[in-house]
Structures are given as structure tokens and as C-alpha cells.
Coordinates of C-alpha atoms in Angstrom, one line a residue:
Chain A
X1 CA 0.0 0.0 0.0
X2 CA 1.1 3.7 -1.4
X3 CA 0.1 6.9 0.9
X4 CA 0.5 10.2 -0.5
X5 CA 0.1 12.9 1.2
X6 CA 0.6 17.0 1.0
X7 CA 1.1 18.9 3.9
X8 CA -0.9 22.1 4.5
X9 CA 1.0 25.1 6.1
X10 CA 4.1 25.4 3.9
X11 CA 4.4 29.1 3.7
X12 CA 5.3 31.0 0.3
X13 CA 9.2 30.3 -0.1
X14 CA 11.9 33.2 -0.4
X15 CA 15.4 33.0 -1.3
X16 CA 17.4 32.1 1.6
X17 CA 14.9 30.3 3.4
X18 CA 15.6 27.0 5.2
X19 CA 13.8 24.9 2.9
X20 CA 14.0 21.5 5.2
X21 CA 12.8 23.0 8.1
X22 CA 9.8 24.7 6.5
X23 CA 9.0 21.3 5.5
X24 CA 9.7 18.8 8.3
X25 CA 7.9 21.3 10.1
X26 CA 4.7 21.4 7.9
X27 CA 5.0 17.5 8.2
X28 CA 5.3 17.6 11.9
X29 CA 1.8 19.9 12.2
X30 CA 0.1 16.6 10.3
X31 CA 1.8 14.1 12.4
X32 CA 4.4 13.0 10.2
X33 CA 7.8 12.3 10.9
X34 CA 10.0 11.1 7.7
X35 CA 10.9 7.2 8.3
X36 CA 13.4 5.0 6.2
X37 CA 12.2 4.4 2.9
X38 CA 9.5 7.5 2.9
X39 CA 9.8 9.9 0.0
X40 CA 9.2 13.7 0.1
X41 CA 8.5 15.3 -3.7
X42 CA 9.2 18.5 -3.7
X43 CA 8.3 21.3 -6.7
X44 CA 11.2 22.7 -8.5
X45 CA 10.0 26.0 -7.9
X46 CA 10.0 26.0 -4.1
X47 CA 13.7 24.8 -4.3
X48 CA 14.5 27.2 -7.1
X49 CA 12.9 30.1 -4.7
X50 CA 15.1 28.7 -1.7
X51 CA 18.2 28.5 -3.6
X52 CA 18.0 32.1 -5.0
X53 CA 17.3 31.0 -8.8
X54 CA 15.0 33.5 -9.1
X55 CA 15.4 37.0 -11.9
X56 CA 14.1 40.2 -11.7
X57 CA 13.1 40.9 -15.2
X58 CA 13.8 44.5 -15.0
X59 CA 17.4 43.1 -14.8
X60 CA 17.8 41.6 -18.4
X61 CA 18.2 43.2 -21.2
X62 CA 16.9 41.4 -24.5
X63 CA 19.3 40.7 -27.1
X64 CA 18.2 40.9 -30.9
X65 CA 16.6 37.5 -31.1
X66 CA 14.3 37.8 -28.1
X67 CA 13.5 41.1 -29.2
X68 CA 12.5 39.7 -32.2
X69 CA 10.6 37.0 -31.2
X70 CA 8.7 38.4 -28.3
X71 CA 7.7 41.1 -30.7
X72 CA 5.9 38.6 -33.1
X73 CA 4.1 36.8 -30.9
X74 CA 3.3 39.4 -28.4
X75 CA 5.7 38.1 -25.5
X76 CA 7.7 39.7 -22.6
X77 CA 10.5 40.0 -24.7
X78 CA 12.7 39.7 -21.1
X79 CA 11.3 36.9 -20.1
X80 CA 12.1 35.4 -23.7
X81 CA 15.7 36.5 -23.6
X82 CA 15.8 34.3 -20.0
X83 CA 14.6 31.5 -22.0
X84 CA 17.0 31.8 -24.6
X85 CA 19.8 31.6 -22.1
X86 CA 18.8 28.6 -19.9
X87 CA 18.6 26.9 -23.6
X88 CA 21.3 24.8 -24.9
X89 CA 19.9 23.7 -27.9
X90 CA 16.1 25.4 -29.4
X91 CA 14.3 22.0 -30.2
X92 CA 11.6 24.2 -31.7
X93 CA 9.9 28.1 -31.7
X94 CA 6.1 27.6 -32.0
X95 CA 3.4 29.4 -33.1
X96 CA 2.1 31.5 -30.4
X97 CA 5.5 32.4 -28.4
X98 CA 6.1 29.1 -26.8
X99 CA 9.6 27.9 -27.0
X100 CA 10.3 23.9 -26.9
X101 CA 14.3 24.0 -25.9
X102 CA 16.4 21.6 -24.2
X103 CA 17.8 23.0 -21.2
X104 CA 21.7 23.1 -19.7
X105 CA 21.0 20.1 -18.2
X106 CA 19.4 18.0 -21.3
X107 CA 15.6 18.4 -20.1
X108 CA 13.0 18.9 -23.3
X109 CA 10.7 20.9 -22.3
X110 CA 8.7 24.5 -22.7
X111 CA 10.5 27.6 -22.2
X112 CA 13.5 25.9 -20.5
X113 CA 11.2 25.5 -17.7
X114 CA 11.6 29.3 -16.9
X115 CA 8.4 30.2 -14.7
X116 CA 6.5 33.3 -14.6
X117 CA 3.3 31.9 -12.6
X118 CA 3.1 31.5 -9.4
X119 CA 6.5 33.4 -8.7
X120 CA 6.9 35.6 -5.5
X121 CA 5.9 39.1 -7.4
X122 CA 4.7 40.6 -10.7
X123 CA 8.3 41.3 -13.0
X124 CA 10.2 37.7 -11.8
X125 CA 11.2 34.9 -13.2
X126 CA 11.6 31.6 -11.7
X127 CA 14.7 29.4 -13.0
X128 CA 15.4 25.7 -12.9
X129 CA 18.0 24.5 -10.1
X130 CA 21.6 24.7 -11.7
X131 CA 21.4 21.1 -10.2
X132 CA 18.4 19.1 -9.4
X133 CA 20.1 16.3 -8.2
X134 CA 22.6 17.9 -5.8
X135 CA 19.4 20.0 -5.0
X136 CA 18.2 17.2 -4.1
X137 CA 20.9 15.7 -1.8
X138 CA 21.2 18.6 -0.3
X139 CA 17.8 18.6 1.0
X140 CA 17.8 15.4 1.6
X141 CA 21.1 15.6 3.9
X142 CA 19.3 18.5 5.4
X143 CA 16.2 16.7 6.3
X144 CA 18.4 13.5 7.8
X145 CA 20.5 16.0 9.8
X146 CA 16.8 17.0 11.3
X147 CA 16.2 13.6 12.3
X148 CA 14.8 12.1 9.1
X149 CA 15.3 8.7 8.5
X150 CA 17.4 7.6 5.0
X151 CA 14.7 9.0 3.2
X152 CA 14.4 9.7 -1.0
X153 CA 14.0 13.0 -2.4
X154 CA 12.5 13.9 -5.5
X155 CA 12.9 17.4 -7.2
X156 CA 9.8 17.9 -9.7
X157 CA 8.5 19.7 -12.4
X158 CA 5.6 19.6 -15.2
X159 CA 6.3 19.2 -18.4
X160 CA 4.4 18.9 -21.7
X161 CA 5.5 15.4 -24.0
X162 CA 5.0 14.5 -27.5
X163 CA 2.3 12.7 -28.8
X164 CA 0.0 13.3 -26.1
X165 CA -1.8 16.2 -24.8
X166 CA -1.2 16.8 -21.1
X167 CA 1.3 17.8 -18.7
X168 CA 3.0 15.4 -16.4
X169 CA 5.2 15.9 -13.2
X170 CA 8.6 14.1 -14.2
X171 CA 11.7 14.5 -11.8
X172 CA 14.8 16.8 -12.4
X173 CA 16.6 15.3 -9.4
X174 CA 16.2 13.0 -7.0
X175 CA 18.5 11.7 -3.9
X176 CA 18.6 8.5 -2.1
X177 CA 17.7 6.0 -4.3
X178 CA 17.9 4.9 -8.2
X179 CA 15.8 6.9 -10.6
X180 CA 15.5 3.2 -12.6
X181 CA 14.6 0.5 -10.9
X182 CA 16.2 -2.0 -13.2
X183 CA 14.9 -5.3 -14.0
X184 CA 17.0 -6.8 -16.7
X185 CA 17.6 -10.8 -15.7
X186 CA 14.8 -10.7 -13.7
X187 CA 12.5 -13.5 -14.8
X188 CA 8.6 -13.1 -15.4
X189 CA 6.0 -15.1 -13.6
X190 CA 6.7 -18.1 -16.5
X191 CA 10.3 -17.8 -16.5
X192 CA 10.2 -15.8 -19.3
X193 CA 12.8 -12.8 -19.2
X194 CA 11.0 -9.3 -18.6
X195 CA 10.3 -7.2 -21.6
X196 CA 10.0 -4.2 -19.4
X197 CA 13.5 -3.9 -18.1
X198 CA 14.2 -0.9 -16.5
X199 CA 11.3 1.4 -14.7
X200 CA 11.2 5.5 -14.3
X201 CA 10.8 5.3 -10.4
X202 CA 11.3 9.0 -10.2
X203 CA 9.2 10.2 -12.4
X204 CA 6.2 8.1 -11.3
X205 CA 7.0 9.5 -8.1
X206 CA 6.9 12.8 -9.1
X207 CA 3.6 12.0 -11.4
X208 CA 2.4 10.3 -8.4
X209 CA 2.9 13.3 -6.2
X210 CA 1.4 15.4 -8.9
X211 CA -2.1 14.0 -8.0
X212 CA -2.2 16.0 -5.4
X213 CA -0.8 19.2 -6.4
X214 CA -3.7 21.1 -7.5
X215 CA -2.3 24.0 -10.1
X216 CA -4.8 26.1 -8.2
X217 CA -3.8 25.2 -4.6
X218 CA 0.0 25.6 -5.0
X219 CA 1.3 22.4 -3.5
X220 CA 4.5 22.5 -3.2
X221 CA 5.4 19.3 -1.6
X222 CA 4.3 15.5 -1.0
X223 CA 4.9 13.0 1.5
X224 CA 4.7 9.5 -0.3
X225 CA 5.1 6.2 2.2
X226 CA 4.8 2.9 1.0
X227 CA 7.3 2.9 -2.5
X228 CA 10.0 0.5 -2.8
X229 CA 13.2 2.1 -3.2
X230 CA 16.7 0.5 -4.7
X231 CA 20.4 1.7 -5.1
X232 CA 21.2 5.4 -6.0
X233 CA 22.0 7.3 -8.6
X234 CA 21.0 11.1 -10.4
X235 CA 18.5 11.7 -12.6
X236 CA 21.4 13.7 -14.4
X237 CA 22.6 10.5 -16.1
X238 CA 19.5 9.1 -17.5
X239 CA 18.9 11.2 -19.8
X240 CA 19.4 10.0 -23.3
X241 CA 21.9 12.2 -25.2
X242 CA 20.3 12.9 -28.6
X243 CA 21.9 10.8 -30.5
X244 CA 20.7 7.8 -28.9
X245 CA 17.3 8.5 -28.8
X246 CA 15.1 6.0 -30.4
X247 CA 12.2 8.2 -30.9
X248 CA 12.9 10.7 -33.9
Chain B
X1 CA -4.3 12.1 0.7
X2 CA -4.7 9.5 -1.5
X3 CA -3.9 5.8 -1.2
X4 CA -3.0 3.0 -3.4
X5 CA -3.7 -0.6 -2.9
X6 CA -2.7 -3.8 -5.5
X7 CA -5.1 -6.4 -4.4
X8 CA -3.7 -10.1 -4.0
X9 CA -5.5 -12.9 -5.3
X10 CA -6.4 -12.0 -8.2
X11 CA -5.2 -15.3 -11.0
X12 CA -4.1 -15.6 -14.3
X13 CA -6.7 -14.2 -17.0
X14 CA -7.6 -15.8 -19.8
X15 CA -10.1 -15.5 -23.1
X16 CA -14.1 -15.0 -21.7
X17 CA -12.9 -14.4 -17.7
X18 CA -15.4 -11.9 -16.2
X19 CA -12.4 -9.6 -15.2
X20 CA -14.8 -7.6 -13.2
X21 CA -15.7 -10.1 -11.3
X22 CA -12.3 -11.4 -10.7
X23 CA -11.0 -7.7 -9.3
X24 CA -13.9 -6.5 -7.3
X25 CA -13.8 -10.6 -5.7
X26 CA -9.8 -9.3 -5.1
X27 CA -11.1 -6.1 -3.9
X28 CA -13.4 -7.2 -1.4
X29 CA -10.5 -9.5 0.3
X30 CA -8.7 -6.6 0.9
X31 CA -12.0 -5.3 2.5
X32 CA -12.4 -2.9 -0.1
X33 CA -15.8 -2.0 -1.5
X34 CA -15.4 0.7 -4.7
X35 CA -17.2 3.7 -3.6
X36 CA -17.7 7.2 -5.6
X37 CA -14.3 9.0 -6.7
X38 CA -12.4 5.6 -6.2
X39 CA -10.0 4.4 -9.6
X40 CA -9.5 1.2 -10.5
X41 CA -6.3 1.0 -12.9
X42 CA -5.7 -2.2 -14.7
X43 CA -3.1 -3.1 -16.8
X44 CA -3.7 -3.5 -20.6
X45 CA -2.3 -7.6 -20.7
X46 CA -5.3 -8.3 -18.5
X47 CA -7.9 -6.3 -20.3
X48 CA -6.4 -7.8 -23.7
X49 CA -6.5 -11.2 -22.3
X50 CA -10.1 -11.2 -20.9
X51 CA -11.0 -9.9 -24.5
X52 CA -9.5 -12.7 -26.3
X53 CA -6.7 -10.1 -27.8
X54 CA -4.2 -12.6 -28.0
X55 CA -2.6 -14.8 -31.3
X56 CA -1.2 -18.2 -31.5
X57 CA 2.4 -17.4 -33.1
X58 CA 1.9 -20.7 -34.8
X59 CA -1.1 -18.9 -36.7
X60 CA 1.1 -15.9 -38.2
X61 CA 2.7 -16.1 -41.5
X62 CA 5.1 -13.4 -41.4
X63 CA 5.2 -11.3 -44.5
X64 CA 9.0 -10.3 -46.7
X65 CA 9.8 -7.2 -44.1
X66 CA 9.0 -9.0 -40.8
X67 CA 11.3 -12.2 -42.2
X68 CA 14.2 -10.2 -43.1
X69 CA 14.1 -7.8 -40.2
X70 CA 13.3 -10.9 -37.9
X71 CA 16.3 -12.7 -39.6
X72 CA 18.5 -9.6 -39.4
X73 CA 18.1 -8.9 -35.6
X74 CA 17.3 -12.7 -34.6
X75 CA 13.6 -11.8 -33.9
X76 CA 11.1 -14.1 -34.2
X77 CA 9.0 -13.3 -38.1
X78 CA 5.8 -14.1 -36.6
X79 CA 5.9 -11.5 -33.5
X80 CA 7.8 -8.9 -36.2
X81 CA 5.0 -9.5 -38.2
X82 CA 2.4 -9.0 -35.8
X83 CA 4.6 -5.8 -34.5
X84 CA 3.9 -4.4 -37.9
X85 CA 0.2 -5.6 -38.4
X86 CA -0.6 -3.6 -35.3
X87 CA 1.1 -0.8 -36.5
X88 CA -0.2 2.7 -38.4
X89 CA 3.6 3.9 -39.2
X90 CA 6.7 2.9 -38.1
X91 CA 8.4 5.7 -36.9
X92 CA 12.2 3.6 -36.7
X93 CA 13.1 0.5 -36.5
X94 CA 16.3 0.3 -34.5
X95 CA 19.4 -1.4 -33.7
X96 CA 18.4 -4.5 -32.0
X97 CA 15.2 -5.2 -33.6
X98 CA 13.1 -3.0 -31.8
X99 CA 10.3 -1.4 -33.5
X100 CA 9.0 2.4 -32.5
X101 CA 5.3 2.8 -34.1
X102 CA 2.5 4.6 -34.1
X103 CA -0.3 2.2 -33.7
X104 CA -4.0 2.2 -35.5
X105 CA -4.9 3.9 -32.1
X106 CA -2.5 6.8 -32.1
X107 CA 0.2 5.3 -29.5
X108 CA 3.7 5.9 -30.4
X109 CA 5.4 2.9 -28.5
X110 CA 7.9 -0.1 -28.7
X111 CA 7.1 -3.0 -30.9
X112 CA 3.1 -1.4 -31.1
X113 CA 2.6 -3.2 -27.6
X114 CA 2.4 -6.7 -29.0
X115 CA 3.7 -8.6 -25.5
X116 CA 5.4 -11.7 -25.2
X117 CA 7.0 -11.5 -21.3
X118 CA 3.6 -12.7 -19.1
X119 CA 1.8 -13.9 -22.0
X120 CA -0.5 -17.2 -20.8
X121 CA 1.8 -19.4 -22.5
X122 CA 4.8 -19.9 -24.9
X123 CA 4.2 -19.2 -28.4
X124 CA 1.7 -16.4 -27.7
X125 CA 1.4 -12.7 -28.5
X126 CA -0.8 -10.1 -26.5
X127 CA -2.1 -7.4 -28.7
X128 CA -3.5 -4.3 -27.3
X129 CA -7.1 -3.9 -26.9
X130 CA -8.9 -3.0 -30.2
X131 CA -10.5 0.1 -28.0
X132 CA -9.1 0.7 -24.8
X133 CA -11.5 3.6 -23.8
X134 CA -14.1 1.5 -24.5
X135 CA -12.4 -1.5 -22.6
X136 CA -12.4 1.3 -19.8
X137 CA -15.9 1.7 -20.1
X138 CA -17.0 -1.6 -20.3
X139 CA -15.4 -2.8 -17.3
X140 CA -16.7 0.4 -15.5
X141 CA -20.2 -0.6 -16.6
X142 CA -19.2 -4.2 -15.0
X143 CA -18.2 -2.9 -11.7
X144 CA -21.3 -0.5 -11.3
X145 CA -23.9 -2.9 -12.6
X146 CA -21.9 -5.5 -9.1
X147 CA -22.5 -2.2 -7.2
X148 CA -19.7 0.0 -7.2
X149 CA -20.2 3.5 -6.9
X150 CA -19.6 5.6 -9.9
X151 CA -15.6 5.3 -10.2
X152 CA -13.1 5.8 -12.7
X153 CA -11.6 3.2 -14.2
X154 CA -7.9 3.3 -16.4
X155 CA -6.6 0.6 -18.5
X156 CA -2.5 1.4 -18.6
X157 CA 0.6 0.1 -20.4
X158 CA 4.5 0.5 -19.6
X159 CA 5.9 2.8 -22.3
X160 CA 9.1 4.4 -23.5
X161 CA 9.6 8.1 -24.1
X162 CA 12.4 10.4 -25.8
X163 CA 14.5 11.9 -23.9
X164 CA 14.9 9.8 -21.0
X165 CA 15.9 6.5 -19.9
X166 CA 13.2 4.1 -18.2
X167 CA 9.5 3.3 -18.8
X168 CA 6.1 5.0 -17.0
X169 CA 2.8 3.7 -17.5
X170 CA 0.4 5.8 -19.3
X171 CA -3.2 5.4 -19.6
X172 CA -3.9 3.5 -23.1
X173 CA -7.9 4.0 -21.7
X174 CA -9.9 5.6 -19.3
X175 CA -14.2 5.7 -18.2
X176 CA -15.8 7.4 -15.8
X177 CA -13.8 11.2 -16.1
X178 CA -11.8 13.3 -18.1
X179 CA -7.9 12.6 -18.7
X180 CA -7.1 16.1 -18.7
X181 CA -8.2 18.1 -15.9
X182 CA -7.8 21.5 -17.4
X183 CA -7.0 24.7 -16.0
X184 CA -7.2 27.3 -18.3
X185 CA -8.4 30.7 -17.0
X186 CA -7.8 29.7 -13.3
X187 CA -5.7 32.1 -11.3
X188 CA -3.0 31.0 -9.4
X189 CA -2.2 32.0 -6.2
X190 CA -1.5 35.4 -7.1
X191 CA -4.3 36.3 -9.3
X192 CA -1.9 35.5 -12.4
X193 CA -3.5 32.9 -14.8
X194 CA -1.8 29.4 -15.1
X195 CA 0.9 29.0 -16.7
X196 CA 0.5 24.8 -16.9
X197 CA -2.9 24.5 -18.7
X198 CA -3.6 21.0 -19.0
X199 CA -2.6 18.3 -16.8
X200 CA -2.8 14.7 -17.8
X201 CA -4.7 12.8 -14.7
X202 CA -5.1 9.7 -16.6
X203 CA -1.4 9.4 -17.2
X204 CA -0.4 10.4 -13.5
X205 CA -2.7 8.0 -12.1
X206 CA -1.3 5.3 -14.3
X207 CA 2.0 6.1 -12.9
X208 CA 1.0 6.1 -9.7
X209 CA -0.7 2.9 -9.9
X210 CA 2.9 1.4 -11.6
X211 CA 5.0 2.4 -8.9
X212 CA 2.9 -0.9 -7.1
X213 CA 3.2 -2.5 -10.1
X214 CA 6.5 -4.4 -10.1
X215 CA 7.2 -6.2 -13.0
X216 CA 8.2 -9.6 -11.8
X217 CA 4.9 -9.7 -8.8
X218 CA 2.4 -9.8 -12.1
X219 CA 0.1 -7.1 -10.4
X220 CA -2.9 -6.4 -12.8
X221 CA -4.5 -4.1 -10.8
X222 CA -4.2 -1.1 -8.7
X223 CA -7.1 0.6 -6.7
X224 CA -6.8 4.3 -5.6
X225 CA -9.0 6.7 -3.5
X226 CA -8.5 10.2 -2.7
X227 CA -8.0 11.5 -6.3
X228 CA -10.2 14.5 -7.2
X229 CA -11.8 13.2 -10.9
X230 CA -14.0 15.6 -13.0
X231 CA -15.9 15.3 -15.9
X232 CA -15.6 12.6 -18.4
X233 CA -13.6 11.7 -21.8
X234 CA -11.6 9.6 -24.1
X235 CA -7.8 9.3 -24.0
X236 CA -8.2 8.7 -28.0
X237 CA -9.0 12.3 -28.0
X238 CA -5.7 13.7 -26.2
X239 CA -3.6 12.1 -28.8
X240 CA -2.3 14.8 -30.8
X241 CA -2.2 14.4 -34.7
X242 CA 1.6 14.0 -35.5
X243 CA 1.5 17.8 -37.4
X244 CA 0.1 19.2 -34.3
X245 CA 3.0 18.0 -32.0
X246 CA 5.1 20.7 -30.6
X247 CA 8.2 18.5 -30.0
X248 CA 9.2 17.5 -33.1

């Protein structure tokens, strides 16, 4: 059995602040203390706000191509220039402003996950972590150093996908267990080797966790009990470098 | 707060087995009666077994492509065969053998979903369900008509993605509500509108259901309470048209 939970009384989150304690805290007003083997997912956004990966817009000044763009599609041509820069690569410029890139850190997804709703004040911009997975660990470290159990940690966000219409929560980072759970070699209930051979733990975590996280509501964090966890690793290294993707 | 249960005792499925009676028998072991707002996810091998959606290999003559792919990549023709009956378009077929297509429904997934691993026996292929919203639907239908309250019910798969390593499971089907909840012209916290419009409740529920869903424990079914549902639709229709997609 799987309990999710989200914690009510986690307070809007400003740079600076102590992230874990705001948490454990809001957990502790519900009765919950993290255990061995709990999971806490955690909205890229609150962690960006805590670690100061936040822009005021009236900051950045708009090169010629954001100019350009925001121009013809009616944008804050700011907020585009942001975009452009957390972009390694522009997988596509779509009609209506909206930017498909992937990111520094080889996530696909809209506007390079740049964030205008929902951020502390009119004229800022929310970032991604520089590092979701040591964003991750960190918090994690800081939760176990508050008494926490050796607990998993999953940094989330929502992104769009192809093919289907939709947002889903995916991880960016996780800590304290394997994003995969891997089951190559493991036989089926006939012997038969598994065809599925290696599962997204993290991200049906964080899709999991997204349940509850009502757009509306701003959740910005979910207890999950119950999930089997395995080995470590960082989301960082599973993601497929272009070249070896098998889907374009 | 939302929690997940995988009933035990429910057995091997096979052509004509009244798969509602099987899980709501399961259900009610676990001293679980399905109530209003409740989901039942159940995995597509189940659903296509009940239906009779499985093929003697013995029964397939494999056509020139499947034999010289099959004999390329030491496949078996008849499953390569099948892979490619099943299939609308193949978007690649890779190193390896595997097969990335769209199928008549509009999923873009490995070998079109055909399944050998669990299959009821050797020498036998699982095809999707011809309809898997209307699978949904039916076994809704089933589970009300044995006195469940009006729930939703999802029929998932285990699926690749671009991008990333590792597979979620998405919701091939759904009854009972819609598989977007959408948010346009709600205001955030702040008064802004949302930025994320659309988010894919089927899909996150299927994920959630997998996480429960290891692959060598052959778990066909997951229940779940606690998820807010609202209004009703098809998954067919959140497929986007492949000129509509954003991401390639």
C-alpha cells in the first residue's frame, strides 16, 4: 500500500529560506515524521525560490533575437531572452511564443522551464535548479541532519511530452535511491525474461505526487510512504543524449 | 491524501474471464468495496486477455519485411509480423530489432505493444485492446452494474519516451472522467493565470498505480482513492495528430 500525502502550512518560499525546516515542520503539524524508505517530492519551484534561482526581469536586457521574437508573438521579450539563455539547444519556436528547448541540463521541455506563474511578485522569473540532483541531496542531507530517516527525495517539475496532450510531473533530481529501478535478468511469472526492463521510479513519483498538487492550490510538496526504493543514482545520467534517442 | 492498494488474489486471466468479477472478488479480500471517486487502474495484458486479444504465433505467417528484419536482428517473423500488423507507421526501427510505431490507435510505443514476457503461455502474443476507452468503459459498466459506486476506471501500459531512460505507465484507456483536468483561466495563487494549462490525470494516475506494479509480482490491478476526478472523456482524444505535435 502507497500513501500520499501533502502537507498544508508550507508558507510561500523566499530565497534564503531553510527549505527542510519549513518542510519537516509542515509534516510535523500533520503528524508526520519522515521514516526509512519515505519519500518527500518537492516542486522545483520552491527549491529554485530557496536557492535564489530566481530573476528580476527589470534586470535583463533582451538581445536581438528575443526582441525579435517576443515582438511577433506578443511576449515579454525579457522573459524570452531568459529562455534563450537557460537553452542549450532550441528544439523548436512555436506558433504562439512558446519555446520547446532543451535546457543546460538536457531536459526537453517549454521555455527551458523558466516560470513566470506563481513566482513571488509581478516582473520575476523563476529558473530551474543549476542542479536538481545535488538539490536534491542537499535537502535530503538536510532533512536526515533534522532527524529524518534515509529517506528519498524527489525534485519535480511539469512538463508537456510528445504525442499526447497533457502535462505530467517528471523528476529533475532526485536523492537517495535509483531513478531506474532496473529489471534486466529478472524473470517473469513463467520464467520468461521481462520485456519491461528498467522502470522511471522518479518520475512516477513525481507524477504520483502530482495528483495531489492542484495548479490552483500551490502544492508545493508531497509525503509518499509505502514505495519501494533500490540503489542510487542522479537523474542527471538518465537522460538519453540525442543521438541515442530511439524516438525521432 | 490519496492511497494506493494492489489487491492479491487476483489469478491468471484468460479469453471469456469476467475480469470484473475477478478484481472487485480481489477487492473485497482486501475489505475494499469501490465507492464514488475511487479508480480502479488495470493493466492492458489483463484487459487484452479477458478480450481474447491474444494470437497463436503458430497462426502468423510473417510477410517479406518481418522475415528479413526478424532474420536480421534474430527476432522471431511471426511477432515482427504482428509488431507491424498492429502498427499505423513505423516511426524507426532500431538497432536491435526494436520497432517504434504509431499504432492504428495513435500510440507511439515499442514494438506497437504486442507482449510476449507474461503472455499465458509460450508461443503467444498479447495485442493491445482493439479500444481501450471502450475497454475502460465496459469494465466500468461491469463494476457499477456489481455495485460499485460511480468510479473511474484506467486501463494502462508500460511505455518508453524520448529523452529519458526508463519506462512510465500511461493510460492507453480511461471511463468514468476526463484525462485532462484543465486549468485554463484559473488564477494562481497570485491572481496571475496558469501557466500549466492541462494536466494529464489519466497518465499520472497510471504512474501512480505502476510504482505498485513491479514487474516480476504480475500485479494487474491497482485501486486508488482520494483522487479528485471531474468530468468525463476519451484518451483517443488527447492524442495529438503528429503535425500538431510541438516536440518534433
Amino acid at each position: 500500500m502507497i500513501t500520499l500525502l501533502a502537507p498544508a502550512g508550507i508558507p510561500e518560499v523566499s530565497p534564503g529560506d531553510d527549505l527542510a525546516a519549513l518542510i519537516a515542520h509542515a509534516l510535523a503539524g500533520e503528524g508526520i515524521g519522515l521514516e526509512e524508505g519515505d519519500v518527500l517530492v518537492v516542486t522545483q519551484k520552491v527549491v529554485s525560490k530557496a536557492e535564489g534561482r530566481v530573476v528580476e526581469l527589470a534586470s535583463v536586457t533582451p538581445g536581438d533575437q528575443a526582441r525579435e521574437w517576443a515582438e511577433r508573438w506578443g511576449k515579454d521579450a525579457r522573459q524570452v531572452e531568459l529562455v534563450l539563455r537557460e537553452s542549450a539547444e532550441v528544439v523548436r519556436m512555436a506558433p504562439g511564443g512558446l519555446i520547446i528547448s532543451r535546457t543546460r541540463h538536457g531536459f526537453v521541455c517549454a521555455n527551458a522551464g523558466v516560470d513566470l506563474s506563481n513566482a513571488p511578485s509581478e516582473g520575476v522569473a523563476v529558473l530551474l535548479p543549476l542542479d536538481p540532483d545535488a538539490s536534491a541531496e542537499r535537502l535530503r542531507g538536510q532533512l536526515v541532519a533534522r532527524g529524518a530517516g534515509p529517506l528519498g527525495v524527489v525534485v519535480s517539475d511539469t512538463f508537456g511530452r510528445p504525442w499526447r496532450e497533457g502535462l505530467v510531473d517528471v523528476a529533475l533530481g532526485c536523492a537517495g535511491f535509483a531513478p531506474i529501478t532496473d529489471w534486466r535478468g529478472t524473470p517473469d511469472l513463467t520464467g520468461r525474461e521481462l520485456q519491461v526492463t528498467a522502470t522511471a521510479t522518479a518520475d512516477q513519483l513525481a507524477a504520483a505526487a502530482g495528483l495531489l498538487m492542484r495548479k490552483d492550490a500551490g502544492i508545493p510538496a508531497v509525503w509518499v510512504e509505502g514505495v519501494a526504493l533500490e540503489g542510487t543514482g542522479r537523474v542527471r545520467d538518465t537522460l538519453r543524449a540525442p543521438a541515442m534517442d530511439l524516438f525521432r
